[in-house]
Amino acid sequence: GIQVEQSPPDLILQEGANSTLRCNFSDSVNNLQWFHQNPWGQLINLFYIPSGTKQNGRLSATTVATERYSLLYISSSQTTDSGVYFCAVRSGGTSYGKLTFGQGTILTVHP
Amino acid sequence: NAGVMQNPRHLVRRRGQEARLRCSPVKGHSHVYWYRQLPEEGLKFMVYLQKENIIDESGMPKERFSAEFPKEGPSILRIQQVVRGDSAAYFCASSAGTASGNTIYFGEGSWLTVV
């Protein structure tokens, strides 16, 4: 099956700093989503982005499908950004909704 | 999280008991998915259901686990004779369809602890 690797595994920032999280995948995809799991365990959908670039406030994401990677940018980080960020993909030939998740990037933002 | 409702949020069961987790998808969504997150791990797909049908159960353990999505009412994930290794967060998700562009929305999860 498709492999999803996220980097870095851990990231510690001071409030106000910017960061880039990366997601590499091993096959072509027709669905890619970024999620934030907050410290209470809630899973929040950030972007549906199988290709192209999207922005939502301080967050933006870019997926270069031909090169099999996606980037999540967080600008002016805040303590509420802490948590785990997951990239999840679906490759062709798998049933819809069968997402493969990466292991996540644990982000800690200090005040 | 676009309205996927799960309950209970937290459930404690003794070994050997049954656990039932419920999921109401976003209004109008007919496709439901269940995922499991073991401690310190990412989410793993378990099963995909459409009203009254199991479409893909390739991620479901072969024994003790079952899922349904009846014509009326929520989707249910049932775990019989729970063991300590079943302790995990169980997430339900839904989508409106399966065409490209349909975002999959996740609920807030149900945390099962087996003691």
PDB file of C-alpha atoms in Angstrom:
ATOM      1  CA  GLY A   1       0.000   0.000   0.000  1.00  0.00           C
ATOM      2  CA  ILE A   2       0.879   3.641  -0.149  1.00  0.00           C
ATOM      3  CA  GLN A   3       3.466   4.934   2.330  1.00  0.00           C
ATOM      4  CA  VAL A   4       3.160   8.321   4.013  1.00  0.00           C
ATOM      5  CA  GLU A   5       6.088   9.938   5.788  1.00  0.00           C
ATOM      6  CA  GLN A   6       5.874  13.141   7.752  1.00  0.00           C
ATOM      7  CA  SER A   7       8.707  15.334   8.921  1.00  0.00           C
ATOM      8  CA  PRO A   8       9.874  16.492  11.312  1.00  0.00           C
ATOM      9  CA  PRO A   9       8.472  14.081  13.900  1.00  0.00           C
ATOM     10  CA  ASP A  10       8.702  16.747  16.606  1.00  0.00           C
ATOM     11  CA  LEU A  11       8.867  20.511  16.467  1.00  0.00           C
ATOM     12  CA  ILE A  12       9.206  23.027  19.288  1.00  0.00           C
ATOM     13  CA  LEU A  13       8.594  26.703  18.604  1.00  0.00           C
ATOM     14  CA  GLN A  14       8.342  30.000  20.410  1.00  0.00           C
ATOM     15  CA  GLU A  15       5.091  31.834  19.941  1.00  0.00           C
ATOM     16  CA  GLY A  16       5.241  33.995  16.829  1.00  0.00           C
ATOM     17  CA  ALA A  17       7.606  31.756  14.876  1.00  0.00           C
ATOM     18  CA  ASN A  18       6.831  30.253  11.467  1.00  0.00           C
ATOM     19  CA  SER A  19       7.109  26.595  10.549  1.00  0.00           C
ATOM     20  CA  THR A  20       6.827  24.192   7.641  1.00  0.00           C
ATOM     21  CA  LEU A  21       5.637  20.611   7.972  1.00  0.00           C
ATOM     22  CA  ARG A  22       6.230  18.118   5.207  1.00  0.00           C
ATOM     23  CA  CYS A  23       4.357  15.062   3.965  1.00  0.00           C
ATOM     24  CA  ASN A  24       5.884  12.694   1.410  1.00  0.00           C
ATOM     25  CA  PHE A  25       3.868   9.915  -0.186  1.00  0.00           C
ATOM     26  CA  SER A  26       4.936   6.987  -2.285  1.00  0.00           C
ATOM     27  CA  ASP A  27       2.247   6.869  -4.975  1.00  0.00           C
ATOM     28  CA  SER A  28      -0.083   9.158  -6.852  1.00  0.00           C
ATOM     29  CA  VAL A  29      -3.026  10.330  -4.790  1.00  0.00           C
ATOM     30  CA  ASN A  30      -6.491  11.612  -5.508  1.00  0.00           C
ATOM     31  CA  ASN A  31      -7.192  12.794  -1.977  1.00  0.00           C
ATOM     32  CA  LEU A  32      -4.891  14.482   0.496  1.00  0.00           C
ATOM     33  CA  GLN A  33      -6.046  16.087   3.720  1.00  0.00           C
ATOM     34  CA  TRP A  34      -4.250  17.784   6.592  1.00  0.00           C
ATOM     35  CA  PHE A  35      -5.613  17.427  10.118  1.00  0.00           C
ATOM     36  CA  HIS A  36      -4.798  18.941  13.484  1.00  0.00           C
ATOM     37  CA  GLN A  37      -5.344  16.787  16.554  1.00  0.00           C
ATOM     38  CA  ASN A  38      -5.479  19.110  19.523  1.00  0.00           C
ATOM     39  CA  PRO A  39      -4.311  18.166  23.035  1.00  0.00           C
ATOM     40  CA  TRP A  40      -7.864  17.049  23.868  1.00  0.00           C
ATOM     41  CA  GLY A  41      -7.775  14.510  21.063  1.00  0.00           C
ATOM     42  CA  GLN A  42     -10.177  16.242  18.721  1.00  0.00           C
ATOM     43  CA  LEU A  43      -9.344  15.818  15.054  1.00  0.00           C
ATOM     44  CA  ILE A  44      -9.848  19.011  13.082  1.00  0.00           C
ATOM     45  CA  ASN A  45      -9.912  19.085   9.321  1.00  0.00           C
ATOM     46  CA  LEU A  46      -7.539  21.778   8.018  1.00  0.00           C
ATOM     47  CA  PHE A  47      -7.310  21.322   4.256  1.00  0.00           C
ATOM     48  CA  TYR A  48      -8.518  19.105   1.471  1.00  0.00           C
ATOM     49  CA  ILE A  49      -5.670  19.568  -0.992  1.00  0.00           C
ATOM     50  CA  PRO A  50      -4.828  16.805  -3.476  1.00  0.00           C
ATOM     51  CA  SER A  51      -3.054  19.436  -5.568  1.00  0.00           C
ATOM     52  CA  GLY A  52      -2.384  23.167  -5.646  1.00  0.00           C
ATOM     53  CA  THR A  53      -2.260  25.735  -2.882  1.00  0.00           C
ATOM     54  CA  LYS A  54      -4.827  26.866  -0.334  1.00  0.00           C
ATOM     55  CA  GLN A  55      -4.755  29.383   2.476  1.00  0.00           C
ATOM     56  CA  ASN A  56      -6.867  29.750   5.584  1.00  0.00           C
ATOM     57  CA  GLY A  57      -5.796  32.515   7.910  1.00  0.00           C
ATOM     58  CA  ARG A  58      -2.335  31.794   9.302  1.00  0.00           C
ATOM     59  CA  LEU A  59      -2.281  28.364   7.711  1.00  0.00           C
ATOM     60  CA  SER A  60      -1.573  27.481   4.130  1.00  0.00           C
ATOM     61  CA  ALA A  61      -0.849  24.259   2.292  1.00  0.00           C
ATOM     62  CA  THR A  62       0.715  23.294  -0.993  1.00  0.00           C
ATOM     63  CA  THR A  63       0.631  19.905  -2.678  1.00  0.00           C
ATOM     64  CA  VAL A  64       2.920  19.125  -5.602  1.00  0.00           C
ATOM     65  CA  ALA A  65       1.259  15.932  -6.776  1.00  0.00           C
ATOM     66  CA  THR A  66       3.787  15.200  -9.526  1.00  0.00           C
ATOM     67  CA  GLU A  67       6.601  15.195  -6.967  1.00  0.00           C
ATOM     68  CA  ARG A  68       4.544  13.411  -4.315  1.00  0.00           C
ATOM     69  CA  TYR A  69       4.757  15.803  -1.423  1.00  0.00           C
ATOM     70  CA  SER A  70       2.688  18.330   0.455  1.00  0.00           C
ATOM     71  CA  LEU A  71       3.688  21.158   2.765  1.00  0.00           C
ATOM     72  CA  LEU A  72       1.755  22.781   5.584  1.00  0.00           C
ATOM     73  CA  TYR A  73       2.844  26.282   6.575  1.00  0.00           C
ATOM     74  CA  ILE A  74       2.028  27.776   9.931  1.00  0.00           C
ATOM     75  CA  SER A  75       2.810  31.447  10.332  1.00  0.00           C
ATOM     76  CA  SER A  76       2.946  33.486  13.536  1.00  0.00           C
ATOM     77  CA  SER A  77       2.370  30.361  15.607  1.00  0.00           C
ATOM     78  CA  GLN A  78       0.246  30.495  18.740  1.00  0.00           C
ATOM     79  CA  THR A  79       0.085  28.196  21.754  1.00  0.00           C
ATOM     80  CA  THR A  80      -3.282  26.948  20.510  1.00  0.00           C
ATOM     81  CA  ASP A  81      -1.504  25.533  17.456  1.00  0.00           C
ATOM     82  CA  SER A  82       0.071  22.870  19.671  1.00  0.00           C
ATOM     83  CA  GLY A  83      -0.915  19.306  18.972  1.00  0.00           C
ATOM     84  CA  VAL A  84      -0.294  16.679  16.336  1.00  0.00           C
ATOM     85  CA  TYR A  85      -0.555  17.419  12.632  1.00  0.00           C
ATOM     86  CA  PHE A  86      -1.479  14.528  10.375  1.00  0.00           C
ATOM     87  CA  CYS A  87      -1.325  14.202   6.648  1.00  0.00           C
ATOM     88  CA  ALA A  88      -3.659  11.570   5.153  1.00  0.00           C
ATOM     89  CA  VAL A  89      -3.888  10.374   1.565  1.00  0.00           C
ATOM     90  CA  ARG A  90      -5.919   8.093  -0.631  1.00  0.00           C
ATOM     91  CA  SER A  91      -4.411   6.502  -3.694  1.00  0.00           C
ATOM     92  CA  GLY A  92      -6.272   5.367  -6.771  1.00  0.00           C
ATOM     93  CA  GLY A  93      -7.720   1.901  -6.554  1.00  0.00           C
ATOM     94  CA  THR A  94      -8.609   2.118  -2.882  1.00  0.00           C
ATOM     95  CA  SER A  95     -12.139   2.669  -1.705  1.00  0.00           C
ATOM     96  CA  TYR A  96     -13.167   6.218  -1.019  1.00  0.00           C
ATOM     97  CA  GLY A  97     -12.632   7.181   2.589  1.00  0.00           C
ATOM     98  CA  LYS A  98      -9.811   4.690   3.070  1.00  0.00           C
ATOM     99  CA  LEU A  99      -7.219   7.251   4.014  1.00  0.00           C
ATOM    100  CA  THR A 100      -3.686   6.304   4.944  1.00  0.00           C
ATOM    101  CA  PHE A 101      -2.356   8.514   7.727  1.00  0.00           C
ATOM    102  CA  GLY A 102       1.208   9.501   8.369  1.00  0.00           C
ATOM    103  CA  GLN A 103       2.663   9.177  11.852  1.00  0.00           C
ATOM    104  CA  GLY A 104       2.196  12.869  12.495  1.00  0.00           C
ATOM    105  CA  THR A 105       4.294  15.845  13.527  1.00  0.00           C
ATOM    106  CA  ILE A 106       4.045  16.783  17.193  1.00  0.00           C
ATOM    107  CA  LEU A 107       4.104  20.570  17.457  1.00  0.00           C
ATOM    108  CA  THR A 108       4.662  22.344  20.757  1.00  0.00           C
ATOM    109  CA  VAL A 109       4.392  26.131  20.834  1.00  0.00           C
ATOM    110  CA  HIS A 110       5.737  27.835  23.957  1.00  0.00           C
ATOM    111  CA  PRO A 111       4.536  31.277  25.068  1.00  0.00           C
TER     112      PRO A 111
ATOM    113  CA  ASN B   1     -15.690  19.137  12.290  1.00  0.00           C
ATOM    114  CA  ALA B   2     -18.783  19.635  10.167  1.00  0.00           C
ATOM    115  CA  GLY B   3     -21.204  17.863  12.472  1.00  0.00           C
ATOM    116  CA  VAL B   4     -20.119  14.228  12.787  1.00  0.00           C
ATOM    117  CA  MET B   5     -21.413  13.273  16.214  1.00  0.00           C
ATOM    118  CA  GLN B   6     -19.974  10.418  18.215  1.00  0.00           C
ATOM    119  CA  ASN B   7     -21.022   9.009  21.541  1.00  0.00           C
ATOM    120  CA  PRO B   8     -20.038   8.176  24.084  1.00  0.00           C
ATOM    121  CA  ARG B   9     -16.918  10.338  24.184  1.00  0.00           C
ATOM    122  CA  HIS B  10     -15.385   8.130  26.827  1.00  0.00           C
ATOM    123  CA  LEU B  11     -16.239   4.534  27.653  1.00  0.00           C
ATOM    124  CA  VAL B  12     -14.731   2.228  30.250  1.00  0.00           C
ATOM    125  CA  ARG B  13     -15.307  -1.491  29.966  1.00  0.00           C
ATOM    126  CA  ARG B  14     -14.010  -4.485  31.885  1.00  0.00           C
ATOM    127  CA  ARG B  15     -12.332  -7.268  29.946  1.00  0.00           C
ATOM    128  CA  GLY B  16     -14.951  -9.546  28.395  1.00  0.00           C
ATOM    129  CA  GLN B  17     -17.703  -6.925  28.195  1.00  0.00           C
ATOM    130  CA  GLU B  18     -19.146  -5.447  25.024  1.00  0.00           C
ATOM    131  CA  ALA B  19     -18.518  -1.932  23.764  1.00  0.00           C
ATOM    132  CA  ARG B  20     -20.900  -0.090  21.442  1.00  0.00           C
ATOM    133  CA  LEU B  21     -19.843   3.138  19.806  1.00  0.00           C
ATOM    134  CA  ARG B  22     -22.304   5.294  17.912  1.00  0.00           C
ATOM    135  CA  CYS B  23     -21.823   7.720  15.055  1.00  0.00           C
ATOM    136  CA  SER B  24     -24.256  10.101  13.424  1.00  0.00           C
ATOM    137  CA  PRO B  25     -22.766  11.432  10.182  1.00  0.00           C
ATOM    138  CA  VAL B  26     -23.079  14.941   8.865  1.00  0.00           C
ATOM    139  CA  LYS B  27     -26.691  15.516   7.837  1.00  0.00           C
ATOM    140  CA  GLY B  28     -27.140  14.290   4.305  1.00  0.00           C
ATOM    141  CA  HIS B  29     -23.993  12.148   4.259  1.00  0.00           C
ATOM    142  CA  SER B  30     -24.563   8.517   3.401  1.00  0.00           C
ATOM    143  CA  HIS B  31     -20.957   7.302   3.546  1.00  0.00           C
ATOM    144  CA  VAL B  32     -19.480   6.453   6.944  1.00  0.00           C
ATOM    145  CA  TYR B  33     -15.979   5.336   7.867  1.00  0.00           C
ATOM    146  CA  TRP B  34     -14.491   4.074  11.133  1.00  0.00           C
ATOM    147  CA  TYR B  35     -10.867   4.517  12.130  1.00  0.00           C
ATOM    148  CA  ARG B  36      -8.892   3.416  15.175  1.00  0.00           C
ATOM    149  CA  GLN B  37      -6.038   5.290  16.797  1.00  0.00           C
ATOM    150  CA  LEU B  38      -3.867   3.283  19.135  1.00  0.00           C
ATOM    151  CA  PRO B  39      -1.789   5.226  21.688  1.00  0.00           C
ATOM    152  CA  GLU B  40       1.057   7.195  20.107  1.00  0.00           C
ATOM    153  CA  GLU B  41       0.033   6.162  16.590  1.00  0.00           C
ATOM    154  CA  GLY B  42      -1.739   7.606  13.584  1.00  0.00           C
ATOM    155  CA  LEU B  43      -5.249   6.640  12.607  1.00  0.00           C
ATOM    156  CA  LYS B  44      -5.841   3.324  10.850  1.00  0.00           C
ATOM    157  CA  PHE B  45      -8.812   2.632   8.577  1.00  0.00           C
ATOM    158  CA  MET B  46     -11.192  -0.056   9.781  1.00  0.00           C
ATOM    159  CA  VAL B  47     -14.388  -0.092   7.716  1.00  0.00           C
ATOM    160  CA  TYR B  48     -16.399   1.845   5.138  1.00  0.00           C
ATOM    161  CA  LEU B  49     -20.180   1.619   5.138  1.00  0.00           C
ATOM    162  CA  GLN B  50     -22.928   3.022   3.025  1.00  0.00           C
ATOM    163  CA  LYS B  51     -26.537   2.840   4.155  1.00  0.00           C
ATOM    164  CA  GLU B  52     -27.212  -0.828   5.059  1.00  0.00           C
ATOM    165  CA  ASN B  53     -24.105  -2.026   3.216  1.00  0.00           C
ATOM    166  CA  ILE B  54     -20.512  -2.742   4.176  1.00  0.00           C
ATOM    167  CA  ILE B  55     -18.382  -1.565   1.270  1.00  0.00           C
ATOM    168  CA  ASP B  56     -14.867  -2.204   2.564  1.00  0.00           C
ATOM    169  CA  GLU B  57     -13.989  -3.931   5.835  1.00  0.00           C
ATOM    170  CA  SER B  58     -10.375  -4.664   5.016  1.00  0.00           C
ATOM    171  CA  GLY B  59      -9.153  -2.954   8.189  1.00  0.00           C
ATOM    172  CA  MET B  60     -11.487  -4.676  10.611  1.00  0.00           C
ATOM    173  CA  PRO B  61     -10.113  -7.357  12.928  1.00  0.00           C
ATOM    174  CA  LYS B  62     -11.565 -10.682  11.874  1.00  0.00           C
ATOM    175  CA  GLU B  63     -13.089 -11.498  15.247  1.00  0.00           C
ATOM    176  CA  ARG B  64     -15.125  -9.623  17.847  1.00  0.00           C
ATOM    177  CA  PHE B  65     -15.547  -6.456  15.766  1.00  0.00           C
ATOM    178  CA  SER B  66     -18.588  -5.602  13.685  1.00  0.00           C
ATOM    179  CA  ALA B  67     -20.099  -2.468  12.201  1.00  0.00           C
ATOM    180  CA  GLU B  68     -23.456  -1.502  10.805  1.00  0.00           C
ATOM    181  CA  PHE B  69     -25.124   1.543   9.323  1.00  0.00           C
ATOM    182  CA  PRO B  70     -28.859   0.889   9.275  1.00  0.00           C
ATOM    183  CA  LYS B  71     -31.375   2.644   7.083  1.00  0.00           C
ATOM    184  CA  GLU B  72     -32.511   4.636  10.100  1.00  0.00           C
ATOM    185  CA  GLY B  73     -30.329   5.700  12.973  1.00  0.00           C
ATOM    186  CA  PRO B  74     -26.630   6.023  13.633  1.00  0.00           C
ATOM    187  CA  SER B  75     -23.785   3.797  12.581  1.00  0.00           C
ATOM    188  CA  ILE B  76     -22.658   1.405  15.317  1.00  0.00           C
ATOM    189  CA  LEU B  77     -19.228  -0.079  15.906  1.00  0.00           C
ATOM    190  CA  ARG B  78     -19.527  -3.070  18.182  1.00  0.00           C
ATOM    191  CA  ILE B  79     -16.679  -4.771  19.974  1.00  0.00           C
ATOM    192  CA  GLN B  80     -17.505  -7.996  21.753  1.00  0.00           C
ATOM    193  CA  GLN B  81     -15.501  -9.506  24.613  1.00  0.00           C
ATOM    194  CA  VAL B  82     -13.155  -6.554  24.807  1.00  0.00           C
ATOM    195  CA  VAL B  83      -9.488  -7.038  25.672  1.00  0.00           C
ATOM    196  CA  ARG B  84      -6.904  -4.548  26.930  1.00  0.00           C
ATOM    197  CA  GLY B  85      -5.491  -4.175  23.408  1.00  0.00           C
ATOM    198  CA  ASP B  86      -8.817  -2.716  22.241  1.00  0.00           C
ATOM    199  CA  SER B  87      -8.127   0.397  24.324  1.00  0.00           C
ATOM    200  CA  ALA B  88      -7.895   3.149  21.741  1.00  0.00           C
ATOM    201  CA  ALA B  89      -9.625   6.157  20.278  1.00  0.00           C
ATOM    202  CA  TYR B  90     -12.224   5.278  17.667  1.00  0.00           C
ATOM    203  CA  PHE B  91     -13.025   7.936  15.117  1.00  0.00           C
ATOM    204  CA  CYS B  92     -15.978   8.040  12.794  1.00  0.00           C
ATOM    205  CA  ALA B  93     -15.959  10.039   9.570  1.00  0.00           C
ATOM    206  CA  SER B  94     -18.434  10.761   6.824  1.00  0.00           C
ATOM    207  CA  SER B  95     -18.633  12.119   3.319  1.00  0.00           C
ATOM    208  CA  ALA B  96     -21.421  13.204   1.011  1.00  0.00           C
ATOM    209  CA  GLY B  97     -20.233  11.069  -1.828  1.00  0.00           C
ATOM    210  CA  THR B  98     -17.238   9.459  -3.376  1.00  0.00           C
ATOM    211  CA  ALA B  99     -16.496  11.757  -6.258  1.00  0.00           C
ATOM    212  CA  SER B 100     -13.311  13.761  -6.216  1.00  0.00           C
ATOM    213  CA  GLY B 101     -13.655  16.849  -4.126  1.00  0.00           C
ATOM    214  CA  ASN B 102     -15.696  15.286  -1.367  1.00  0.00           C
ATOM    215  CA  THR B 103     -13.982  16.133   1.881  1.00  0.00           C
ATOM    216  CA  ILE B 104     -14.063  13.496   4.586  1.00  0.00           C
ATOM    217  CA  TYR B 105     -15.128  14.957   7.923  1.00  0.00           C
ATOM    218  CA  PHE B 106     -14.154  13.360  11.222  1.00  0.00           C
ATOM    219  CA  GLY B 107     -15.955  13.284  14.534  1.00  0.00           C
ATOM    220  CA  GLU B 108     -14.342  14.037  17.864  1.00  0.00           C
ATOM    221  CA  GLY B 109     -13.692  10.410  18.659  1.00  0.00           C
ATOM    222  CA  SER B 110     -14.738   7.890  21.287  1.00  0.00           C
ATOM    223  CA  TRP B 111     -12.080   6.854  23.792  1.00  0.00           C
ATOM    224  CA  LEU B 112     -12.407   3.252  24.912  1.00  0.00           C
ATOM    225  CA  THR B 113     -10.511   2.112  27.988  1.00  0.00           C
ATOM    226  CA  VAL B 114     -10.538  -1.573  28.867  1.00  0.00           C
ATOM    227  CA  VAL B 115      -9.668  -2.333  32.478  1.00  0.00           C
TER     228      VAL B 115
END
